Amino acid sequence: RRCAMTRPTKQIWILRLVPDGRYGRWLVAALILTAGLIIYGIAAWLVHTNPATHERFFGWAPAAFFVVSVAYIVPVFHYVMQRIHGALDDLAPYLGGSETVAELHQQVDHRSLLWIVRTTIVGLTFWLLQGRLLVGNWSRMVERSTESYVAFVMDFGPIFVWVILTMTVRALFENAQLFRRLTRELKLDVFNPATFTPIGRMAVYSTLTIVGAIAIFPVMWMDGQLNLWTTVPGLATMSPFIVVLLVLPVLPVHHRMREQKRAAIADVQHEINEQRADGAKQNASEQLRLLALRREIAALPAWPFDVSAIARFAGYAIVVPLTWAGAALIEMLVNVILD
């Protein structure tokens, strides 16, 4: 960790794409959608003017997926990182360690140049592997990419999706590890939700980028030409990280909360046993108070999630099947209209 702190670091470049201001995230999403419309609109126009040459390369649904994915991931990743910073601020009064809060904030969204390069290489590797699965071999992919503008933008469009998604997932995973490490220094109090609910909120927010990206996959299927190699690699790569990002930071907090609950219940039970043993001085009201206290302690949550975090994650979980079902319904309606 000391080596990482001494390296020159800069804010992750994806975050720097979002301008400051109230509507910065909306603005960058609109700009990405506009740029994508221009790039792939030119490809669609070329297909329209010469379908015999270009139509075999072009698919409007994959093109829409590439653009929508980037337009979603960039602003949502910025939003999630802001929420992670907020969770860190909420935990600051209960943290004890050698690192300052400012240093921890820098670790959330700053990375070294070497980190950027390595992550980019991993994203490019995923793109190359998917290209090989789709086309058959890399030499053929390069050859057909040089045949026309249409083939080029369709073959190289996934680069941005893979690189940006790889970078965001890795950053979120490392932030989950950071919060997991901080839980060892956290002055956790099972009776004070402020000491643990920020961990649960951070974990839930971290899943939003991946859940939303998975929910966008049906866009790729809406032209009726489903190729499993366009979707399976992405789904197989991203889906496990939903569980990892959710569980990694909260599991140690859960263990500590559970131990505190056991200790508190044991203390109350000890007082109850003493009250019962001293039969001559039994105090009914005091025993009732202790019994009520034991019941209240047993009802305390053992996981660092409040009602809002649970409701938010439930909403995220519903989004995926709803979007997939909605895409299937739209496709059915389009087929009916066309037929």
Tab-separated table of N, CA and C in Angstrom, residues 11-29 31-32 70-79 82:
chain	number	residue	atom	x	y	z
A	11	GLN	N	-6.685	11.170	-11.316
A	11	GLN	CA	-8.058	10.690	-11.281
A	11	GLN	C	-8.324	9.815	-12.509
A	12	ILE	N	-9.074	8.738	-12.307
A	12	ILE	CA	-9.409	7.826	-13.402
A	12	ILE	C	-10.031	8.631	-14.537
A	13	TRP	N	-9.525	8.436	-15.750
A	13	TRP	CA	-9.901	9.312	-16.869
A	13	TRP	C	-11.381	9.244	-17.209
A	14	ILE	N	-12.043	8.132	-16.918
A	14	ILE	CA	-13.480	8.040	-17.191
A	14	ILE	C	-14.239	9.088	-16.379
A	15	LEU	N	-13.806	9.320	-15.145
A	15	LEU	CA	-14.456	10.320	-14.301
A	15	LEU	C	-14.222	11.729	-14.821
A	16	ARG	N	-13.097	11.939	-15.466
A	16	ARG	CA	-12.772	13.268	-15.978
A	16	ARG	C	-13.555	13.612	-17.238
A	17	LEU	N	-14.226	12.622	-17.818
A	17	LEU	CA	-15.086	12.894	-18.973
A	17	LEU	C	-16.347	13.650	-18.574
A	18	VAL	N	-16.729	13.544	-17.306
A	18	VAL	CA	-17.976	14.171	-16.848
A	18	VAL	C	-17.682	15.596	-16.400
A	19	PRO	N	-18.270	16.592	-17.037
A	19	PRO	CA	-18.017	17.980	-16.635
A	19	PRO	C	-18.646	18.294	-15.290
A	20	ASP	N	-18.074	19.281	-14.618
A	20	ASP	CA	-18.638	19.721	-13.344
A	20	ASP	C	-19.979	20.398	-13.580
A	21	GLY	N	-20.797	20.365	-12.584
A	21	GLY	CA	-22.100	21.013	-12.698
A	21	GLY	C	-23.232	20.047	-12.420
A	22	ARG	N	-24.394	20.621	-12.241
A	22	ARG	CA	-25.567	19.833	-11.843
A	22	ARG	C	-25.956	18.816	-12.904
A	23	TYR	N	-25.829	19.190	-14.178
A	23	TYR	CA	-26.276	18.320	-15.259
A	23	TYR	C	-25.102	17.722	-16.037
A	24	GLY	N	-23.935	17.637	-15.395
A	24	GLY	CA	-22.754	17.130	-16.072
A	24	GLY	C	-22.919	15.711	-16.585
A	25	ARG	N	-23.523	14.861	-15.775
A	25	ARG	CA	-23.692	13.455	-16.191
A	25	ARG	C	-24.673	13.341	-17.350
A	26	TRP	N	-25.748	14.119	-17.309
A	26	TRP	CA	-26.690	14.108	-18.423
A	26	TRP	C	-26.032	14.637	-19.701
A	27	LEU	N	-25.198	15.648	-19.543
A	27	LEU	CA	-24.545	16.240	-20.708
A	27	LEU	C	-23.608	15.248	-21.374
A	28	VAL	N	-22.789	14.539	-20.585
A	28	VAL	CA	-21.850	13.600	-21.196
A	28	VAL	C	-22.597	12.434	-21.835
A	29	ALA	N	-23.700	12.003	-21.236
A	29	ALA	CA	-24.491	10.930	-21.843
A	29	ALA	C	-25.059	11.391	-23.192
A	31	LEU	N	-23.810	13.713	-25.160
A	31	LEU	CA	-22.713	13.864	-26.117
A	31	LEU	C	-22.277	12.506	-26.674
A	32	ILE	N	-22.218	11.493	-25.805
A	32	ILE	CA	-21.833	10.156	-26.261
A	32	ILE	C	-22.879	9.600	-27.224
A	70	VAL	N	-21.830	2.656	-23.469
A	70	VAL	CA	-20.860	3.675	-23.074
A	70	VAL	C	-21.572	4.890	-22.487
A	71	ALA	N	-22.694	5.287	-23.105
A	71	ALA	CA	-23.449	6.443	-22.617
A	71	ALA	C	-24.031	6.190	-21.234
A	72	TYR	N	-24.242	4.931	-20.882
A	72	TYR	CA	-24.739	4.584	-19.537
A	72	TYR	C	-23.598	4.465	-18.537
A	73	ILE	N	-22.564	3.725	-18.886
A	73	ILE	CA	-21.513	3.397	-17.921
A	73	ILE	C	-20.773	4.637	-17.443
A	74	VAL	N	-20.423	5.546	-18.354
A	74	VAL	CA	-19.611	6.707	-17.970
A	74	VAL	C	-20.306	7.563	-16.909
A	75	PRO	N	-21.529	8.048	-17.129
A	75	PRO	CA	-22.159	8.877	-16.085
A	75	PRO	C	-22.537	8.096	-14.833
A	76	VAL	N	-22.949	6.847	-14.981
A	76	VAL	CA	-23.350	6.079	-13.797
A	76	VAL	C	-22.139	5.745	-12.936
A	77	PHE	N	-21.005	5.441	-13.565
A	77	PHE	CA	-19.780	5.208	-12.798
A	77	PHE	C	-19.400	6.464	-12.013
A	78	HIS	N	-19.538	7.615	-12.621
A	78	HIS	CA	-19.271	8.882	-11.928
A	78	HIS	C	-20.218	9.043	-10.744
A	79	TYR	N	-21.490	8.724	-10.944
A	79	TYR	CA	-22.487	8.810	-9.874
A	79	TYR	C	-22.148	7.859	-8.720
A	82	GLN	N	-19.204	9.041	-6.635
A	82	GLN	CA	-19.587	10.112	-5.721
A	82	GLN	C	-20.265	9.552	-4.480
